[in-house]
């Protein structure tokens, strides 16, 4: 059961429906059942998953890091190839423009234009985006992946999901971040972050050299 710290019933029901429709579309998501009340909160009942998150597995078996990270990266590439024609899943570019609308009072005209230009320059696509793809939102059992927490799912260019994975790495790389905060975000030892991103990038793009990995990293 996933219990929500906060959130309206409409939003919770929307996530339940997104999980269901993603599953029907062939994506490996946990099967959702009912929305239930838990004390003064609400939650969604899912099928029981006899699996562990990628973050847990990396922590428990760091010697198999490349295996678990590679599986996670190749899985994302596969998921990002699934096209969805379902209005329940919003367009990611539209969501980013709405975020810029909120931030606009704090931006200069030049800054706002630069941000919107970046977003508009990304090709339009209708491929599935998890929206919060990280090693705590992917479960693995016997080499098979299962997606959880897809409340931020959308459609758009795969670069949005990739940017999210890289963003977490860059956050962890910043030495001013409190270790406990970084550990909570990653789900594993922050010292492994660099190796995780290098392995992820290599597996996703099929690269084999540090120079190529650095090239994709600098394209952020």
mmCIF file of C-alpha atoms in Angstrom:
data_model
loop_
_atom_site.group_PDB
_atom_site.id
_atom_site.type_symbol
_atom_site.label_atom_id
_atom_site.label_comp_id
_atom_site.label_asym_id
_atom_site.label_seq_id
_atom_site.Cartn_x
_atom_site.Cartn_y
_atom_site.Cartn_z
ATOM 1 C CA UNK A 1 0.000 0.000 0.000
ATOM 2 C CA UNK A 2 1.173 3.493 -0.865
ATOM 3 C CA UNK A 3 -0.036 6.002 1.716
ATOM 4 C CA UNK A 4 0.092 9.658 0.708
ATOM 5 C CA UNK A 5 1.428 12.214 3.144
ATOM 6 C CA UNK A 6 -0.778 14.792 1.463
ATOM 7 C CA UNK A 7 -2.841 15.088 -1.697
ATOM 8 C CA UNK A 8 -6.450 15.315 -2.752
ATOM 9 C CA UNK A 9 -8.522 12.262 -3.521
ATOM 10 C CA UNK A 10 -8.697 13.409 -7.155
ATOM 11 C CA UNK A 11 -4.899 13.385 -7.469
ATOM 12 C CA UNK A 12 -4.612 10.021 -5.741
ATOM 13 C CA UNK A 13 -7.275 8.500 -7.981
ATOM 14 C CA UNK A 14 -5.487 9.972 -10.991
ATOM 15 C CA UNK A 15 -2.253 8.196 -10.048
ATOM 16 C CA UNK A 16 -4.175 4.954 -9.615
ATOM 17 C CA UNK A 17 -5.637 5.316 -13.097
ATOM 18 C CA UNK A 18 -2.230 6.190 -14.568
ATOM 19 C CA UNK A 19 -0.737 3.030 -13.061
ATOM 20 C CA UNK A 20 -3.588 0.978 -14.500
ATOM 21 C CA UNK A 21 -3.376 2.469 -17.993
ATOM 22 C CA UNK A 22 0.407 2.222 -18.066
ATOM 23 C CA UNK A 23 0.102 -1.463 -17.188
ATOM 24 C CA UNK A 24 -2.474 -2.016 -19.938
ATOM 25 C CA UNK A 25 -0.100 -0.284 -22.372
ATOM 26 C CA UNK A 26 2.532 -2.918 -21.648
ATOM 27 C CA UNK A 27 4.615 -1.036 -19.103
ATOM 28 C CA UNK A 28 5.705 -3.082 -16.056
ATOM 29 C CA UNK A 29 3.877 -1.196 -13.314
ATOM 30 C CA UNK A 30 2.447 -2.570 -10.088
ATOM 31 C CA UNK A 31 -1.238 -3.433 -10.554
ATOM 32 C CA UNK A 32 -3.387 -0.925 -8.613
ATOM 33 C CA UNK A 33 -6.592 -1.841 -6.834
ATOM 34 C CA UNK A 34 -8.612 0.411 -4.532
ATOM 35 C CA UNK A 35 -8.141 3.805 -2.922
ATOM 36 C CA UNK A 36 -8.478 3.371 0.838
ATOM 37 C CA UNK A 37 -8.430 5.553 3.930
ATOM 38 C CA UNK A 38 -5.602 5.112 6.449
ATOM 39 C CA UNK A 39 -6.275 7.191 9.563
ATOM 40 C CA UNK A 40 -6.529 10.781 8.352
ATOM 41 C CA UNK A 41 -4.719 9.988 5.084
ATOM 42 C CA UNK A 42 -5.459 8.062 1.920
ATOM 43 C CA UNK A 43 -3.604 5.377 0.039
ATOM 44 C CA UNK A 44 -3.733 3.043 -2.938
ATOM 45 C CA UNK A 45 -3.595 -0.730 -2.592
ATOM 46 C CA UNK A 46 -1.259 -2.369 -5.115
ATOM 47 C CA UNK A 47 -0.338 -5.959 -5.800
ATOM 48 C CA UNK A 48 2.298 -7.282 -3.418
ATOM 49 C CA UNK A 49 5.728 -7.042 -5.053
ATOM 50 C CA UNK A 50 8.265 -9.617 -3.931
ATOM 51 C CA UNK A 51 11.167 -7.456 -5.040
ATOM 52 C CA UNK A 52 13.612 -4.786 -3.876
ATOM 53 C CA UNK A 53 14.371 -1.354 -5.230
ATOM 54 C CA UNK A 54 17.489 -0.852 -7.322
ATOM 55 C CA UNK A 55 18.789 1.416 -4.562
ATOM 56 C CA UNK A 56 18.387 -1.330 -1.949
ATOM 57 C CA UNK A 57 20.163 -3.848 -4.153
ATOM 58 C CA UNK A 58 23.058 -1.459 -4.860
ATOM 59 C CA UNK A 59 23.423 -0.919 -1.103
ATOM 60 C CA UNK A 60 23.263 -4.609 -0.246
ATOM 61 C CA UNK A 61 25.467 -5.839 -3.097
ATOM 62 C CA UNK A 62 27.776 -3.040 -4.285
ATOM 63 C CA UNK A 63 29.882 -5.609 -6.129
ATOM 64 C CA UNK A 64 26.916 -6.038 -8.521
ATOM 65 C CA UNK A 65 26.437 -2.301 -9.038
ATOM 66 C CA UNK A 66 27.102 -2.452 -12.778
ATOM 67 C CA UNK A 67 24.517 -5.216 -13.196
ATOM 68 C CA UNK A 68 21.762 -3.412 -11.300
ATOM 69 C CA UNK A 69 22.484 0.014 -12.762
ATOM 70 C CA UNK A 70 22.768 -1.403 -16.273
ATOM 71 C CA UNK A 71 19.421 -3.160 -15.913
ATOM 72 C CA UNK A 72 17.846 0.082 -14.699
ATOM 73 C CA UNK A 73 19.313 2.130 -17.572
ATOM 74 C CA UNK A 74 18.350 -0.311 -20.314
ATOM 75 C CA UNK A 75 14.885 -0.513 -18.787
ATOM 76 C CA UNK A 76 14.439 3.252 -19.048
ATOM 77 C CA UNK A 77 15.490 3.198 -22.691
ATOM 78 C CA UNK A 78 12.886 0.496 -23.336
ATOM 79 C CA UNK A 79 10.152 2.370 -21.446
ATOM 80 C CA UNK A 80 10.948 5.618 -23.262
ATOM 81 C CA UNK A 81 10.232 3.855 -26.560
ATOM 82 C CA UNK A 82 6.597 3.150 -25.634
ATOM 83 C CA UNK A 83 4.213 5.581 -27.305
ATOM 84 C CA UNK A 84 1.072 6.618 -25.436
ATOM 85 C CA UNK A 85 -1.985 8.255 -26.949
ATOM 86 C CA UNK A 86 -3.791 8.891 -23.690
ATOM 87 C CA UNK A 87 -4.887 12.329 -22.512
ATOM 88 C CA UNK A 88 -4.489 11.228 -18.884
ATOM 89 C CA UNK A 89 -0.723 11.574 -19.372
ATOM 90 C CA UNK A 90 0.131 15.281 -19.755
ATOM 91 C CA UNK A 91 2.665 16.711 -22.183
ATOM 92 C CA UNK A 92 5.949 17.280 -20.349
ATOM 93 C CA UNK A 93 6.816 20.429 -22.290
ATOM 94 C CA UNK A 94 3.472 21.955 -21.323
ATOM 95 C CA UNK A 95 4.166 21.123 -17.663
ATOM 96 C CA UNK A 96 7.543 22.857 -17.838
ATOM 97 C CA UNK A 97 5.995 25.938 -19.403
ATOM 98 C CA UNK A 98 3.465 26.018 -16.553
ATOM 99 C CA UNK A 99 6.368 25.858 -14.086
ATOM 100 C CA UNK A 100 8.036 28.773 -15.846
ATOM 101 C CA UNK A 101 4.731 30.679 -15.595
ATOM 102 C CA UNK A 102 4.911 30.297 -11.821
ATOM 103 C CA UNK A 103 8.576 31.332 -11.680
ATOM 104 C CA UNK A 104 8.170 34.219 -14.140
ATOM 105 C CA UNK A 105 7.781 36.964 -11.480
ATOM 106 C CA UNK A 106 11.262 36.070 -10.205
ATOM 107 C CA UNK A 107 12.932 35.940 -13.633
ATOM 108 C CA UNK A 108 14.182 38.599 -15.967
ATOM 109 C CA UNK A 109 12.676 38.754 -19.449
ATOM 110 C CA UNK A 110 15.944 37.361 -20.807
ATOM 111 C CA UNK A 111 15.999 34.466 -18.334
ATOM 112 C CA UNK A 112 12.387 33.550 -19.030
ATOM 113 C CA UNK A 113 12.988 33.643 -22.774
ATOM 114 C CA UNK A 114 16.091 31.482 -22.420
ATOM 115 C CA UNK A 115 14.214 28.837 -20.423
ATOM 116 C CA UNK A 116 11.274 28.762 -22.809
ATOM 117 C CA UNK A 117 13.677 28.520 -25.717
ATOM 118 C CA UNK A 118 15.324 25.464 -24.189
ATOM 119 C CA UNK A 119 11.954 23.776 -23.719
ATOM 120 C CA UNK A 120 10.627 24.661 -27.172
ATOM 121 C CA UNK A 121 13.859 23.433 -28.756
ATOM 122 C CA UNK A 122 13.233 19.881 -27.547
ATOM 123 C CA UNK A 123 11.486 17.769 -30.234
ATOM 124 C CA UNK A 124 7.860 16.828 -29.583
ATOM 125 C CA UNK A 125 7.232 13.170 -28.811
ATOM 126 C CA UNK A 126 4.455 11.047 -27.334
ATOM 127 C CA UNK A 127 6.666 8.510 -25.595
ATOM 128 C CA UNK A 128 6.167 7.460 -21.986
ATOM 129 C CA UNK A 129 8.059 9.380 -19.329
ATOM 130 C CA UNK A 130 8.160 8.180 -15.736
ATOM 131 C CA UNK A 131 8.710 11.715 -14.509
ATOM 132 C CA UNK A 132 10.675 10.713 -11.416
ATOM 133 C CA UNK A 133 12.886 7.880 -12.616
ATOM 134 C CA UNK A 134 15.389 7.093 -9.887
ATOM 135 C CA UNK A 135 16.798 4.049 -8.144
ATOM 136 C CA UNK A 136 14.146 4.134 -5.432
ATOM 137 C CA UNK A 137 11.295 4.053 -7.962
ATOM 138 C CA UNK A 138 12.457 0.941 -9.809
ATOM 139 C CA UNK A 139 12.148 -2.530 -8.317
ATOM 140 C CA UNK A 140 14.098 -5.534 -9.595
ATOM 141 C CA UNK A 141 13.562 -9.258 -9.262
ATOM 142 C CA UNK A 142 15.402 -11.883 -11.290
ATOM 143 C CA UNK A 143 16.594 -9.193 -13.681
ATOM 144 C CA UNK A 144 13.060 -7.933 -14.364
ATOM 145 C CA UNK A 145 12.024 -4.340 -13.651
ATOM 146 C CA UNK A 146 8.848 -2.995 -12.074
ATOM 147 C CA UNK A 147 7.973 0.706 -12.040
ATOM 148 C CA UNK A 148 6.458 2.310 -8.960
ATOM 149 C CA UNK A 149 5.410 5.871 -8.046
ATOM 150 C CA UNK A 150 4.331 7.034 -11.491
ATOM 151 C CA UNK A 151 2.242 9.960 -10.304
ATOM 152 C CA UNK A 152 4.510 12.317 -12.277
ATOM 153 C CA UNK A 153 4.290 10.284 -15.489
ATOM 154 C CA UNK A 154 3.831 12.193 -18.746
ATOM 155 C CA UNK A 155 4.610 11.974 -22.443
ATOM 156 C CA UNK A 156 7.452 13.679 -24.248
ATOM 157 C CA UNK A 157 11.055 13.366 -25.336
ATOM 158 C CA UNK A 158 13.217 10.853 -23.370
ATOM 159 C CA UNK A 159 15.670 13.663 -22.554
ATOM 160 C CA UNK A 160 13.333 14.739 -19.741
ATOM 161 C CA UNK A 161 13.745 11.429 -17.874
ATOM 162 C CA UNK A 162 17.484 11.403 -18.554
ATOM 163 C CA UNK A 163 17.816 14.937 -17.233
ATOM 164 C CA UNK A 164 16.103 13.806 -14.037
ATOM 165 C CA UNK A 165 18.610 10.999 -13.504
ATOM 166 C CA UNK A 166 21.539 13.331 -14.206
ATOM 167 C CA UNK A 167 20.053 16.013 -11.958
ATOM 168 C CA UNK A 168 20.149 13.676 -8.983
ATOM 169 C CA UNK A 169 23.802 12.872 -9.715
ATOM 170 C CA UNK A 170 24.702 16.567 -9.951
ATOM 171 C CA UNK A 171 22.847 17.235 -6.691
ATOM 172 C CA UNK A 172 24.812 14.473 -4.972
ATOM 173 C CA UNK A 173 28.084 15.714 -6.453
ATOM 174 C CA UNK A 174 27.708 19.138 -4.835
ATOM 175 C CA UNK A 175 29.917 19.062 -1.677
ATOM 176 C CA UNK A 176 27.727 21.639 0.098
ATOM 177 C CA UNK A 177 24.772 19.232 0.288
ATOM 178 C CA UNK A 178 24.229 17.576 3.699
ATOM 179 C CA UNK A 179 25.170 13.904 3.467
ATOM 180 C CA UNK A 180 21.925 12.756 5.102
ATOM 181 C CA UNK A 181 19.887 14.696 2.542
ATOM 182 C CA UNK A 182 21.823 13.192 -0.362
ATOM 183 C CA UNK A 183 21.594 9.705 1.124
ATOM 184 C CA UNK A 184 17.818 10.053 1.445
ATOM 185 C CA UNK A 185 17.491 11.238 -2.152
ATOM 186 C CA UNK A 186 19.704 8.549 -3.678
ATOM 187 C CA UNK A 187 18.819 5.627 -1.452
ATOM 188 C CA UNK A 188 22.444 4.471 -1.449
ATOM 189 C CA UNK A 189 25.921 5.667 -0.388
ATOM 190 C CA UNK A 190 26.572 9.090 -2.011
ATOM 191 C CA UNK A 191 30.168 7.989 -2.665
ATOM 192 C CA UNK A 192 28.773 5.628 -5.300
ATOM 193 C CA UNK A 193 26.927 8.365 -7.194
ATOM 194 C CA UNK A 194 29.676 9.059 -9.725
ATOM 195 C CA UNK A 195 30.125 5.392 -10.563
ATOM 196 C CA UNK A 196 26.356 4.936 -10.804
ATOM 197 C CA UNK A 197 25.942 7.770 -13.307
ATOM 198 C CA UNK A 198 28.896 6.630 -15.428
ATOM 199 C CA UNK A 199 27.486 3.096 -15.544
ATOM 200 C CA UNK A 200 23.955 4.329 -16.238
ATOM 201 C CA UNK A 201 25.077 6.622 -19.052
ATOM 202 C CA UNK A 202 27.232 3.929 -20.615
ATOM 203 C CA UNK A 203 24.395 1.366 -20.547
ATOM 204 C CA UNK A 204 21.721 3.756 -21.829
ATOM 205 C CA UNK A 205 23.723 5.157 -24.743
ATOM 206 C CA UNK A 206 25.813 2.056 -25.382
ATOM 207 C CA UNK A 207 29.014 3.984 -24.867
ATOM 208 C CA UNK A 208 32.254 2.474 -23.717
ATOM 209 C CA UNK A 209 34.643 5.318 -23.014
ATOM 210 C CA UNK A 210 34.837 7.878 -20.180
ATOM 211 C CA UNK A 211 35.151 10.611 -22.834
ATOM 212 C CA UNK A 212 31.770 9.737 -24.312
ATOM 213 C CA UNK A 213 30.176 9.633 -20.873
ATOM 214 C CA UNK A 214 31.621 13.046 -20.083
ATOM 215 C CA UNK A 215 30.291 14.335 -23.411
ATOM 216 C CA UNK A 216 26.727 13.370 -22.510
ATOM 217 C CA UNK A 217 27.172 14.717 -18.982
ATOM 218 C CA UNK A 218 28.320 18.108 -20.256
ATOM 219 C CA UNK A 219 25.280 18.292 -22.550
ATOM 220 C CA UNK A 220 23.145 18.925 -19.486
#
